[in-house]
PDB file of C-alpha atoms in Angstrom:
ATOM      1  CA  UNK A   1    -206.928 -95.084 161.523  1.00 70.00           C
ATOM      2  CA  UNK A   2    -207.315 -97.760 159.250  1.00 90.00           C
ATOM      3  CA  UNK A   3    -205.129 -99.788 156.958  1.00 95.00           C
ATOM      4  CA  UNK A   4    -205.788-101.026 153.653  1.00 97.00           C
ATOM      5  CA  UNK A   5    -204.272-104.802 153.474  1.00 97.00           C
ATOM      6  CA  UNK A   6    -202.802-105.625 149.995  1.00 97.00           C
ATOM      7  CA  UNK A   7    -202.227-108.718 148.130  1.00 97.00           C
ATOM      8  CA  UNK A   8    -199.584-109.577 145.659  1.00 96.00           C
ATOM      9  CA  UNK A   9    -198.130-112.956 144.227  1.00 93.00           C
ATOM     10  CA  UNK A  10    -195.529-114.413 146.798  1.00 91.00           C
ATOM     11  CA  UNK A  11    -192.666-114.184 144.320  1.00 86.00           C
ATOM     12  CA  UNK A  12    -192.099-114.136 140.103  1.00 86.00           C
ATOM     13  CA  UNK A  13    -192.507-111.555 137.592  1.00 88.00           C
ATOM     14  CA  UNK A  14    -195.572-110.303 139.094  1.00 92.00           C
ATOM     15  CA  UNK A  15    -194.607-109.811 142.247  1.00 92.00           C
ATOM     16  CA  UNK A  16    -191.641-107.833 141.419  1.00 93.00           C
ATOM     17  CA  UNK A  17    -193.790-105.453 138.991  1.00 95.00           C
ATOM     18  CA  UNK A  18    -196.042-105.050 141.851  1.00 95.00           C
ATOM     19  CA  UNK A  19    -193.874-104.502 144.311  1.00 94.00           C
ATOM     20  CA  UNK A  20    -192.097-101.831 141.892  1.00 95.00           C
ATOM     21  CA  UNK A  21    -195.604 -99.947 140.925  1.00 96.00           C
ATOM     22  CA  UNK A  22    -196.067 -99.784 144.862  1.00 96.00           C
ATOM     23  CA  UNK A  23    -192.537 -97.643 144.869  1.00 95.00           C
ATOM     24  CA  UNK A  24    -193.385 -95.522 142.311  1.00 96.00           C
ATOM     25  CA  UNK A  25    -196.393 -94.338 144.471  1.00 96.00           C
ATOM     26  CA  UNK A  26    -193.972 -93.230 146.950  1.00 95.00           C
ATOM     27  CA  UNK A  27    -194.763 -96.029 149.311  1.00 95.00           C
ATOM     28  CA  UNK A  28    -191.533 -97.270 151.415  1.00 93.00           C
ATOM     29  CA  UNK A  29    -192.379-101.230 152.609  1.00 90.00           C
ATOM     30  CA  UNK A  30    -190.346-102.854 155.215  1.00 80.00           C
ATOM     31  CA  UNK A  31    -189.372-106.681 153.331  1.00 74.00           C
ATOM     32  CA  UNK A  32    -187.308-109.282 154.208  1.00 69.00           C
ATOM     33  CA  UNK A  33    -187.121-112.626 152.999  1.00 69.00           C
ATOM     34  CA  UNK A  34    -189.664-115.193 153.976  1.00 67.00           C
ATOM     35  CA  UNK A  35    -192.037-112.360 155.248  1.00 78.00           C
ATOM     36  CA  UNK A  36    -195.701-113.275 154.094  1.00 88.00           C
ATOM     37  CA  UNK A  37    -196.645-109.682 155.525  1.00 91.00           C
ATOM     38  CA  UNK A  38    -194.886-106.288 155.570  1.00 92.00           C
ATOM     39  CA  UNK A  39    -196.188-102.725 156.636  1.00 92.00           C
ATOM     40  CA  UNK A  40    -195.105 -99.583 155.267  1.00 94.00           C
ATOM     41  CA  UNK A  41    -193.580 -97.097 156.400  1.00 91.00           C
ATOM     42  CA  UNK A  42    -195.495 -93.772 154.897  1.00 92.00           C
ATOM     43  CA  UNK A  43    -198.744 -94.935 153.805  1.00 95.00           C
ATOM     44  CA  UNK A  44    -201.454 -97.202 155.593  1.00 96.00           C
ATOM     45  CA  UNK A  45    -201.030-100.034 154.121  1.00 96.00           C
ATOM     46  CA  UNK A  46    -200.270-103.672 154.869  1.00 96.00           C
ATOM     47  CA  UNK A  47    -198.529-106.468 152.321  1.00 96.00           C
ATOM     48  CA  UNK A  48    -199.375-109.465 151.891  1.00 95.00           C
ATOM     49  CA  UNK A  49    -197.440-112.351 150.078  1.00 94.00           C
ATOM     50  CA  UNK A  50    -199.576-115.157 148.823  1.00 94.00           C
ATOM     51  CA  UNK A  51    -200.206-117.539 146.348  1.00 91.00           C
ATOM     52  CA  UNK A  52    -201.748-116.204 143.664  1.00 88.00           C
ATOM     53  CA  UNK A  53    -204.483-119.036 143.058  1.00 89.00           C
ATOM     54  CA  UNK A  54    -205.551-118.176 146.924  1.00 93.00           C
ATOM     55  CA  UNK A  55    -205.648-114.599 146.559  1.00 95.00           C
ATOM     56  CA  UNK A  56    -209.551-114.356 145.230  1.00 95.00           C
ATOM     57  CA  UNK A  57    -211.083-116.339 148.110  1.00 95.00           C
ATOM     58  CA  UNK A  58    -209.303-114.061 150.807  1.00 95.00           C
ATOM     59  CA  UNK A  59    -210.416-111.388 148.855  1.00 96.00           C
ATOM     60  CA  UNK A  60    -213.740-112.529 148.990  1.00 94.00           C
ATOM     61  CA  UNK A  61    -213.508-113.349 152.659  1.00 93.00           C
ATOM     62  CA  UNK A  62    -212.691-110.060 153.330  1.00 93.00           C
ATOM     63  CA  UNK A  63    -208.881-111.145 154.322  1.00 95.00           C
ATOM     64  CA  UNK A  64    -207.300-108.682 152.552  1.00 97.00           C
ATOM     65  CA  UNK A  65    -208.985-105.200 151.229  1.00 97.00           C
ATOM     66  CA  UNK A  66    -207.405-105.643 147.595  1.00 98.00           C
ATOM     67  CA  UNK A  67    -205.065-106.899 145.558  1.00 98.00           C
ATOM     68  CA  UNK A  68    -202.731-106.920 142.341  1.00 97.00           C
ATOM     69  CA  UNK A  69    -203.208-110.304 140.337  1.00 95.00           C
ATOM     70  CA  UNK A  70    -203.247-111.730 136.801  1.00 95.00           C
ATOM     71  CA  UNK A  71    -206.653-111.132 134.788  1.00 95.00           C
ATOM     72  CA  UNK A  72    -206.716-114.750 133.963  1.00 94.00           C
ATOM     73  CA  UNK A  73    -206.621-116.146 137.545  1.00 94.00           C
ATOM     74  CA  UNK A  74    -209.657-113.270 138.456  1.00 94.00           C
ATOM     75  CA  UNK A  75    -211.430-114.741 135.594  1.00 94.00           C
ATOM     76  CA  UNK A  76    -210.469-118.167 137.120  1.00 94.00           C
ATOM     77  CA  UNK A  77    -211.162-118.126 140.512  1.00 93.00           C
ATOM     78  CA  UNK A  78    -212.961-114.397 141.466  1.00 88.00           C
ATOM     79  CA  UNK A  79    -215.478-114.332 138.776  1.00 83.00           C
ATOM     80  CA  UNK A  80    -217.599-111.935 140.844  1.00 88.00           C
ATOM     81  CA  UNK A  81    -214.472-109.578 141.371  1.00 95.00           C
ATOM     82  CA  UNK A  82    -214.315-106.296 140.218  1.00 95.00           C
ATOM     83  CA  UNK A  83    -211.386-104.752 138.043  1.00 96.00           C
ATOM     84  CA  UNK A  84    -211.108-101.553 139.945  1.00 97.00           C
ATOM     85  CA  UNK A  85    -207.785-100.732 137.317  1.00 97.00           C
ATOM     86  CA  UNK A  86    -205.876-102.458 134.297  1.00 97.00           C
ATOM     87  CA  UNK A  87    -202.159-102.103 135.083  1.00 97.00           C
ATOM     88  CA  UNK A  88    -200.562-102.814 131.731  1.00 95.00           C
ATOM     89  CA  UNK A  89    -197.873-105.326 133.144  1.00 94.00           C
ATOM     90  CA  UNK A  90    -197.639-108.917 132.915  1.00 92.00           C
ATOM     91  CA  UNK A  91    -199.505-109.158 129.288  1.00 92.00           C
ATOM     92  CA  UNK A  92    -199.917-113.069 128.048  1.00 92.00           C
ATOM     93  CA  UNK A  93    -202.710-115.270 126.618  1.00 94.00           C
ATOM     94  CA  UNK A  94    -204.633-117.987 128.043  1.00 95.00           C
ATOM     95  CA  UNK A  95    -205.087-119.923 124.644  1.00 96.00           C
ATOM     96  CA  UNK A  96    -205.604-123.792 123.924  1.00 96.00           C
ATOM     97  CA  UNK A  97    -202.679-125.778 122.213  1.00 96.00           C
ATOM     98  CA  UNK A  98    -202.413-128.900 120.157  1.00 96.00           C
ATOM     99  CA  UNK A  99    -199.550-131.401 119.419  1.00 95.00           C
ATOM    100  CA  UNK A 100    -197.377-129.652 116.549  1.00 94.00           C
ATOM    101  CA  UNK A 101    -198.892-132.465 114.009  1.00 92.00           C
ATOM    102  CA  UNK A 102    -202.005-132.034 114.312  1.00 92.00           C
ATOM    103  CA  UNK A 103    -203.743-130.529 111.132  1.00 93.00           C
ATOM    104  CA  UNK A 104    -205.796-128.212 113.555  1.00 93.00           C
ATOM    105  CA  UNK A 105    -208.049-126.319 111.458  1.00 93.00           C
ATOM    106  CA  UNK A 106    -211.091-124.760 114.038  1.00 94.00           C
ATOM    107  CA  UNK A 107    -212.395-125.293 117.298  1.00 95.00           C
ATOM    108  CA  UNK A 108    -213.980-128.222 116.156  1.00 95.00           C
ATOM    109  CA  UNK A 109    -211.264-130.336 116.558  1.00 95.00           C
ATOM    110  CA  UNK A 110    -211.595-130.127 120.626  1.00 96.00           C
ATOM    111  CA  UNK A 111    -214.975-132.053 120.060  1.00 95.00           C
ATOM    112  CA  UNK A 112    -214.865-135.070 122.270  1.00 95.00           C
ATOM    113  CA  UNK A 113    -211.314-134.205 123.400  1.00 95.00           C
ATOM    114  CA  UNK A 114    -209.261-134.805 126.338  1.00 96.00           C
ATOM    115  CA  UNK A 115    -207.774-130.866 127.455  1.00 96.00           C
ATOM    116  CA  UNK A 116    -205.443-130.632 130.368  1.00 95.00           C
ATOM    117  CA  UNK A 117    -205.702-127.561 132.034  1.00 95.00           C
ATOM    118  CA  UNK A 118    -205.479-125.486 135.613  1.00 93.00           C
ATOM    119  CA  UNK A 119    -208.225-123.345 134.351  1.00 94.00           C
ATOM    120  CA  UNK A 120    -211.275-125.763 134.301  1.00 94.00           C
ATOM    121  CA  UNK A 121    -213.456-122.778 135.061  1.00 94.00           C
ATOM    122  CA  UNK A 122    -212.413-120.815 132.186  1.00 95.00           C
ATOM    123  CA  UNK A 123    -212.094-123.664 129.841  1.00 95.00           C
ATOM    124  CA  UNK A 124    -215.609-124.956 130.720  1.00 95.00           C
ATOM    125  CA  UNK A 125    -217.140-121.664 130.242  1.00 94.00           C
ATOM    126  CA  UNK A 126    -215.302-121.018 126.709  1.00 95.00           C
ATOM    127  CA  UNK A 127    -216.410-124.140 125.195  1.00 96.00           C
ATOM    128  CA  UNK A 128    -219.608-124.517 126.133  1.00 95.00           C
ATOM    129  CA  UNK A 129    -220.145-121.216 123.965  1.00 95.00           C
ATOM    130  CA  UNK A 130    -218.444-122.703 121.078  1.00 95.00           C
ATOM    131  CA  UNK A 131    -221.036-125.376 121.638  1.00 96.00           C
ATOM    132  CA  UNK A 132    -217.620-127.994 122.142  1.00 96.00           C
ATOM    133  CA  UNK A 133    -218.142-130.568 124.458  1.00 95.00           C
ATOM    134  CA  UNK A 134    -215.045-132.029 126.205  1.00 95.00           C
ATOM    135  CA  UNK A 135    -213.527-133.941 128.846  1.00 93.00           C
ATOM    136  CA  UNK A 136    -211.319-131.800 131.328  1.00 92.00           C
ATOM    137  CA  UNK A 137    -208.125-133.213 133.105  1.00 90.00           C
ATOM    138  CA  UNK A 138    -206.993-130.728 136.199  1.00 91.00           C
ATOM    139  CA  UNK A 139    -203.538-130.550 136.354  1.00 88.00           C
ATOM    140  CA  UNK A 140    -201.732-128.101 138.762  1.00 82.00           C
ATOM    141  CA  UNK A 141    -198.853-127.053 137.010  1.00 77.00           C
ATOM    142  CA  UNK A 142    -196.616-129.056 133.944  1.00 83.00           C
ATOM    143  CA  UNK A 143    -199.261-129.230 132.008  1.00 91.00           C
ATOM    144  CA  UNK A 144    -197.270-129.007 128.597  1.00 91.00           C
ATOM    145  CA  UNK A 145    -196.322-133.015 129.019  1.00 91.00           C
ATOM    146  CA  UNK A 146    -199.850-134.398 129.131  1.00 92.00           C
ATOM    147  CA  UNK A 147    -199.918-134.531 125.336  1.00 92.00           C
ATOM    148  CA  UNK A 148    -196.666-135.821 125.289  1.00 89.00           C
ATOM    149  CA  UNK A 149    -197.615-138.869 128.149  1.00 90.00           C
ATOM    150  CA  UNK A 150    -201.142-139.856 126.229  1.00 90.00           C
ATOM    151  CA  UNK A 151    -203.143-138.116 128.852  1.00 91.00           C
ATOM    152  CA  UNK A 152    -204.616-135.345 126.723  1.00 93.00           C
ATOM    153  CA  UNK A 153    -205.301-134.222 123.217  1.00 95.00           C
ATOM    154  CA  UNK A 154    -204.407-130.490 124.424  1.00 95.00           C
ATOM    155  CA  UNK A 155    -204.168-128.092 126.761  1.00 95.00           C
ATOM    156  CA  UNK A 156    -205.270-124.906 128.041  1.00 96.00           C
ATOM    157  CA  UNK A 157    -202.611-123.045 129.650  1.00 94.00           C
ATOM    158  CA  UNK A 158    -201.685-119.366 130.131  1.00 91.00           C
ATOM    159  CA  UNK A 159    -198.798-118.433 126.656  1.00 91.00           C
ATOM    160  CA  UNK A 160    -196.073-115.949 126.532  1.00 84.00           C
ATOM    161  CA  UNK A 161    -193.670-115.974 124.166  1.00 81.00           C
ATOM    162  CA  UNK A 162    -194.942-119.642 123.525  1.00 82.00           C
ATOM    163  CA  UNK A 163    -191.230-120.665 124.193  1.00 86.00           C
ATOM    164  CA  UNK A 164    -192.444-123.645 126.624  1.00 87.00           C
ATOM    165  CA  UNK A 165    -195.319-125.009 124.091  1.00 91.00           C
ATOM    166  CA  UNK A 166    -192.562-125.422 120.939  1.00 89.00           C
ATOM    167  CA  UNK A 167    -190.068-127.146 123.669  1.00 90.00           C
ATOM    168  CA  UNK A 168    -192.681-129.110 124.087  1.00 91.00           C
ATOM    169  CA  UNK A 169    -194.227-130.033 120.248  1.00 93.00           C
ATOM    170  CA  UNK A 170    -197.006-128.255 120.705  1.00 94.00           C
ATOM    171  CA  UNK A 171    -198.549-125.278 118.845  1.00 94.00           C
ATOM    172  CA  UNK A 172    -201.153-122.772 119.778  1.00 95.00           C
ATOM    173  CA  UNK A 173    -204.423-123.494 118.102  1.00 95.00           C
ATOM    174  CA  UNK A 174    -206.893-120.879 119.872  1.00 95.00           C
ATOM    175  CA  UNK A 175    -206.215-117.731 121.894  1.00 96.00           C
ATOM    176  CA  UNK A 176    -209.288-117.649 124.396  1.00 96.00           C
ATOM    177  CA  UNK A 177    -208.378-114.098 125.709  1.00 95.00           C
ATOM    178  CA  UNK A 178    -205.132-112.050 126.543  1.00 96.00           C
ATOM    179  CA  UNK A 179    -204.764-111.418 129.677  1.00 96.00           C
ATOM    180  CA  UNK A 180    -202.733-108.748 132.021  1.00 96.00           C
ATOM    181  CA  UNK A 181    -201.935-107.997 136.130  1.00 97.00           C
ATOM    182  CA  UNK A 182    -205.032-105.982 137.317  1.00 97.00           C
ATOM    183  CA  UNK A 183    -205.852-104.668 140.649  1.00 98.00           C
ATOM    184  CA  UNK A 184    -209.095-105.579 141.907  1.00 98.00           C
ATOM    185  CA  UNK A 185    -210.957-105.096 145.510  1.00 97.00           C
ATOM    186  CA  UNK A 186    -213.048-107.035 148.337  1.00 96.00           C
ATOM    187  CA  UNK A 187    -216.771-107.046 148.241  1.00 93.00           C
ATOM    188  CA  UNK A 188    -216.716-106.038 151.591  1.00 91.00           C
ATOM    189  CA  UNK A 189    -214.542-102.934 151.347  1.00 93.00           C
ATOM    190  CA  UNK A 190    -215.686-100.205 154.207  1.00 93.00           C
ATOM    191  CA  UNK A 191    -216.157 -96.253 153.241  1.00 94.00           C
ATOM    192  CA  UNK A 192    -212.892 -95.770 155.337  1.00 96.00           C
ATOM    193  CA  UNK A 193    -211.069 -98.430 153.417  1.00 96.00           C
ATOM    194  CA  UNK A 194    -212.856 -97.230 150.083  1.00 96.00           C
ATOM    195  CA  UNK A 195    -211.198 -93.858 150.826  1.00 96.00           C
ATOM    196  CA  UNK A 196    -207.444 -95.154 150.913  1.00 97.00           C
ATOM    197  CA  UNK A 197    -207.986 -96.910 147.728  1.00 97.00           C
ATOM    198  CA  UNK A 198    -209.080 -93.886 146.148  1.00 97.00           C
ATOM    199  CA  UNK A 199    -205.622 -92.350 146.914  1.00 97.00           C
ATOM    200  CA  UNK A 200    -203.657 -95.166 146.054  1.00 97.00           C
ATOM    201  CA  UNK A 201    -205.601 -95.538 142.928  1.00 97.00           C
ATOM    202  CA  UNK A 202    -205.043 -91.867 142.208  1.00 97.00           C
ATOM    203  CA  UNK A 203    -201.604 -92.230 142.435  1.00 97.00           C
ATOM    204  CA  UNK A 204    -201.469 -95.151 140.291  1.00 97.00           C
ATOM    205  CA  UNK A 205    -203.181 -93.578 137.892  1.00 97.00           C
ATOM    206  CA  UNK A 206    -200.405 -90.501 137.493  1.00 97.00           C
ATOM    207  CA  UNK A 207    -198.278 -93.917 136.979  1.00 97.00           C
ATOM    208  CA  UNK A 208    -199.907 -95.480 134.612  1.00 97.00           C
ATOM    209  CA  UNK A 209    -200.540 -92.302 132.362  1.00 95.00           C
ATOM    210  CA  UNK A 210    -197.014 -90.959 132.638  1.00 95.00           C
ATOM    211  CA  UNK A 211    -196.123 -94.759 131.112  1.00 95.00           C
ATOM    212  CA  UNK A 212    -198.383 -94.261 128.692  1.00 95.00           C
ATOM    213  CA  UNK A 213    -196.632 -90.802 127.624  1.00 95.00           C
ATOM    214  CA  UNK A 214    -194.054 -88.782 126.106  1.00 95.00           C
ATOM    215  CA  UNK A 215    -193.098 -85.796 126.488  1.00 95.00           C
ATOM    216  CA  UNK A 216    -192.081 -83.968 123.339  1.00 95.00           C
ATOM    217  CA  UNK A 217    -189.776 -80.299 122.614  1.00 96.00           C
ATOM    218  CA  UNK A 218    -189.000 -79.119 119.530  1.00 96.00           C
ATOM    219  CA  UNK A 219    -188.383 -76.163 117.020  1.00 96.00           C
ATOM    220  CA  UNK A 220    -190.618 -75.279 114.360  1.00 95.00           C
ATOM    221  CA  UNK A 221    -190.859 -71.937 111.846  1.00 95.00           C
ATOM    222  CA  UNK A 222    -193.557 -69.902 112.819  1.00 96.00           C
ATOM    223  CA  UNK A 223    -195.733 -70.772 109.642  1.00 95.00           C
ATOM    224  CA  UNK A 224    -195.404 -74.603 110.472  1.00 95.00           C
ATOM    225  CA  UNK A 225    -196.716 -73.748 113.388  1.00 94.00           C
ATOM    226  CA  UNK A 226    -200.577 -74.069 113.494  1.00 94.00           C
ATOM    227  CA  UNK A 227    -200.143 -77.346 111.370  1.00 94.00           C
ATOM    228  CA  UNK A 228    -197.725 -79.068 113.496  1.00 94.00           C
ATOM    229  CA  UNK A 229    -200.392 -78.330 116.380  1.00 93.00           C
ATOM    230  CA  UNK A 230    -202.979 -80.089 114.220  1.00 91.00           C
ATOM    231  CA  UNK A 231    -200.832 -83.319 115.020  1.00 91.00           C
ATOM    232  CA  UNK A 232    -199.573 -82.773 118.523  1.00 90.00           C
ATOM    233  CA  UNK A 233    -202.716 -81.226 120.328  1.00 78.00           C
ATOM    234  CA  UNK A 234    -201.504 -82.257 123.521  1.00 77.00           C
ATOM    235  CA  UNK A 235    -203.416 -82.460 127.131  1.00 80.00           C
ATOM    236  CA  UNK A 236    -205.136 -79.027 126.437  1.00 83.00           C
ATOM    237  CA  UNK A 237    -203.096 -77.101 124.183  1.00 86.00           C
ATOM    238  CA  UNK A 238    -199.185 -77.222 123.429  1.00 92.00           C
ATOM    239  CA  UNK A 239    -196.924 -74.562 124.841  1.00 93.00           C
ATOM    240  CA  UNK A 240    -195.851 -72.721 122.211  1.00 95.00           C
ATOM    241  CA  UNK A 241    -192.574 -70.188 123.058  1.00 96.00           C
ATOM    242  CA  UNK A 242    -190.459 -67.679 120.818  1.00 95.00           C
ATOM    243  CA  UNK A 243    -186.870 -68.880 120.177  1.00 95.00           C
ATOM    244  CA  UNK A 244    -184.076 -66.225 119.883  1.00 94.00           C
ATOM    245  CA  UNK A 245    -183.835 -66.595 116.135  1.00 94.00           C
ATOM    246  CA  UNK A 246    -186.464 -64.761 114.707  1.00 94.00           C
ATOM    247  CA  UNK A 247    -189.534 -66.611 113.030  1.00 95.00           C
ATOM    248  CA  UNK A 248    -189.400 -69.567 114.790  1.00 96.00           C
ATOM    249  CA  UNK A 249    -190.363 -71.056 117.995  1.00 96.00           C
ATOM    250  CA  UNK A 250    -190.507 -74.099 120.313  1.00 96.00           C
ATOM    251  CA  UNK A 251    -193.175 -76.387 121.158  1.00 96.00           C
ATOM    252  CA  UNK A 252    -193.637 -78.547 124.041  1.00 95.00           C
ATOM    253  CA  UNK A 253    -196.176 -80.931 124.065  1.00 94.00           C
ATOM    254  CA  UNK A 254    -197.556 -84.811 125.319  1.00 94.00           C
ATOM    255  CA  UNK A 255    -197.510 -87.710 122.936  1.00 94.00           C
ATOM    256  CA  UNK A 256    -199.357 -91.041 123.213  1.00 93.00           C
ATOM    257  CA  UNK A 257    -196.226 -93.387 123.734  1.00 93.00           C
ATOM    258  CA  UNK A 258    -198.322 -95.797 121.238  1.00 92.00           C
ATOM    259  CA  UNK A 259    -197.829 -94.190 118.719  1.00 92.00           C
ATOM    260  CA  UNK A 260    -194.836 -92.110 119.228  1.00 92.00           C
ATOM    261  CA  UNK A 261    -193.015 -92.913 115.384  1.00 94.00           C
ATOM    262  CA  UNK A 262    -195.502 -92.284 113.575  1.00 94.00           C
ATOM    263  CA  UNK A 263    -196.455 -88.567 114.838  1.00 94.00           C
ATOM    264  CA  UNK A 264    -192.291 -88.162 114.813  1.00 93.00           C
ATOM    265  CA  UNK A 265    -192.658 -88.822 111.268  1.00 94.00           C
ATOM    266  CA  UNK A 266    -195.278 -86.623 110.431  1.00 94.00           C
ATOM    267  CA  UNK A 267    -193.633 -84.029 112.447  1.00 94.00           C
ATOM    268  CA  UNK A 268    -190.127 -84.337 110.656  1.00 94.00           C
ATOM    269  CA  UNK A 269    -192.243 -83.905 107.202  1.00 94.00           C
ATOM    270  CA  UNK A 270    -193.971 -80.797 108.551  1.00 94.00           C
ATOM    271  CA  UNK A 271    -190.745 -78.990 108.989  1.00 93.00           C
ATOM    272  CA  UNK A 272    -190.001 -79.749 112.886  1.00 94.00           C
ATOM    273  CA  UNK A 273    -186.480 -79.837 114.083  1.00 94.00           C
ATOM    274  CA  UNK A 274    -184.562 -80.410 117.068  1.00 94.00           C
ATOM    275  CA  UNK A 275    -187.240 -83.073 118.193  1.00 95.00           C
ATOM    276  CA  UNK A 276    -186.018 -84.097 121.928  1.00 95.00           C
ATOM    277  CA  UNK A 277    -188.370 -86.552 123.967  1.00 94.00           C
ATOM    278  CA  UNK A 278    -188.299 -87.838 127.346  1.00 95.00           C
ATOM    279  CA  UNK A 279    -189.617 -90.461 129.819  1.00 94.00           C
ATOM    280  CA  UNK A 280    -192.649 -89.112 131.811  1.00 94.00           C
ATOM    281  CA  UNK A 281    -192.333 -90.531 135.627  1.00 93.00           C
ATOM    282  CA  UNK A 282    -196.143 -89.296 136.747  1.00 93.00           C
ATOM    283  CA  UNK A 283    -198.644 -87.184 135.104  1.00 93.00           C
ATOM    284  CA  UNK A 284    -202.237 -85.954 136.308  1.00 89.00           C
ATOM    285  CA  UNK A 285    -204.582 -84.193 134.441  1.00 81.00           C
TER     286      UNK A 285
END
């Protein structure tokens, strides 16, 4: 039988969102520190812990079958990747940043610039269609200080809550593209391997929509009814029941998390009462 191999960052934020979207798939993995592989237990699949700069060239190599990385290091280094499914976790920006007194006022500025940056690829792409030409310095990681040390005019460098840039006098002067984890697959994926992702994306899928969801109760009168449906529509239809007090009933229904308030509003003002919602752990339509 075959087993789909995996790949997820070695350790941070993503990694631990990974590793906890794997769990709510029902998928037990054996872990210990220091492992850089782990099998588990109910499901064929393997883990693998790598860096998540390598992670696109073993996927292209065929190394592993697929993996869970950021969007901005795909972009970076797997260009010819697919995105096989958005996973809503680990949002930022990749963006370019300036020294806080600089009177930055367009893209313009970068003209004949010095940028420090770990994403040459992405950078080089952006600005040559902004028509900007520039001079790149590669730095692997700290690249806040280059400003700071006279070895750039800027940077471009992954932002999220821009914390690190302000600790460092700089300011964000373009946002190139937000980015988010994503899971993505080999080129070279067999029909047998093809197969198991299709499960495990199925499953992610419940995930991802029951995230993306609430689930709604509440009272209405009967003649509030057909207008409160009008709002709430739900997945097909709501379930509409009879309460014990006569001439009114409850509905239960599925609300878009995004935009839970205001359609809580709208219900209050259309006569709805008793309004309970709840977390929904998987859904599938």
């Amino acid at each position: 039988m075959s087993t789909l191999k995996i790949a997820i960052q070695k350790s941070g934020r993503l990694n631990e969102d990974s590793l906890q979207l794997l769990k709510e798939c029902g998928i037990s993995i054996d872990h210990r520190n220091a492992q850089l592989k782990a099998t588990a237990r109910n499901f064929p699949l393997e883990v693998f812990y790598l860096r998540n700069g390598d992670i696109p060239q073993y996927l292209e190599d065929g190394v592993v079958d697929i993996a869970i990385l950021g969007e901005n290091t795909l972009i970076e280094k797997g260009e010819n990747l697919p995105i096989v499914e958005r996973l809503g976790f680990s949002k930022c920006k990749v963006s370019l940043a300036v020294p806080k007194g600089v009177d930055y006022k367009d893209i313009s500025y970068f003209e004949g610039k010095r940028i420090a940056t770990s994403y040459t690829n992405t950078l080089e792409k952006y600005l040559k269609e902004k028509n900007i030409n520039a001079t790149f310095h590669k730095i692997a990681g700290s690249v806040e200080i280059a400003p700071n040390i006279g070895l750039a005019d800027g940077i471009c460098d992954i932002v999220s809550s821009g914390g690190t840039l302000f600790a460092n006098g700089l300011k964000e002067a373009e946002v190139m593209f937000w980015s988010e984890a994503v899971l993505t697959k080999s080129p070279v994926l067999s029909p047998e391997k093809q197969a198991l992702l299709d499960k495990l994306q199925f499953r992610i899928q419940a995930i991802l929509k029951g995230r993306a969801n609430r689930y709604v109760l509440l009272n209405a009168p009967n003649d509030k009814v057909d207008d409160i449906i009008k709002v709430i529509p739900g997945m097909k239809s709501p379930t509409v029941l009879p309460l014990a007090q006569e001439g009114w009933s409850s509905i239960h229904t599925v609300i878009p998390k995004d935009k839970f308030w205001e359609i809580l509003d709208e219900l209050k003002t259309l006569g709805a009462e008793g309004i309970l919602t709840t977390e929904i752990e998987k859904m599938v339509l």
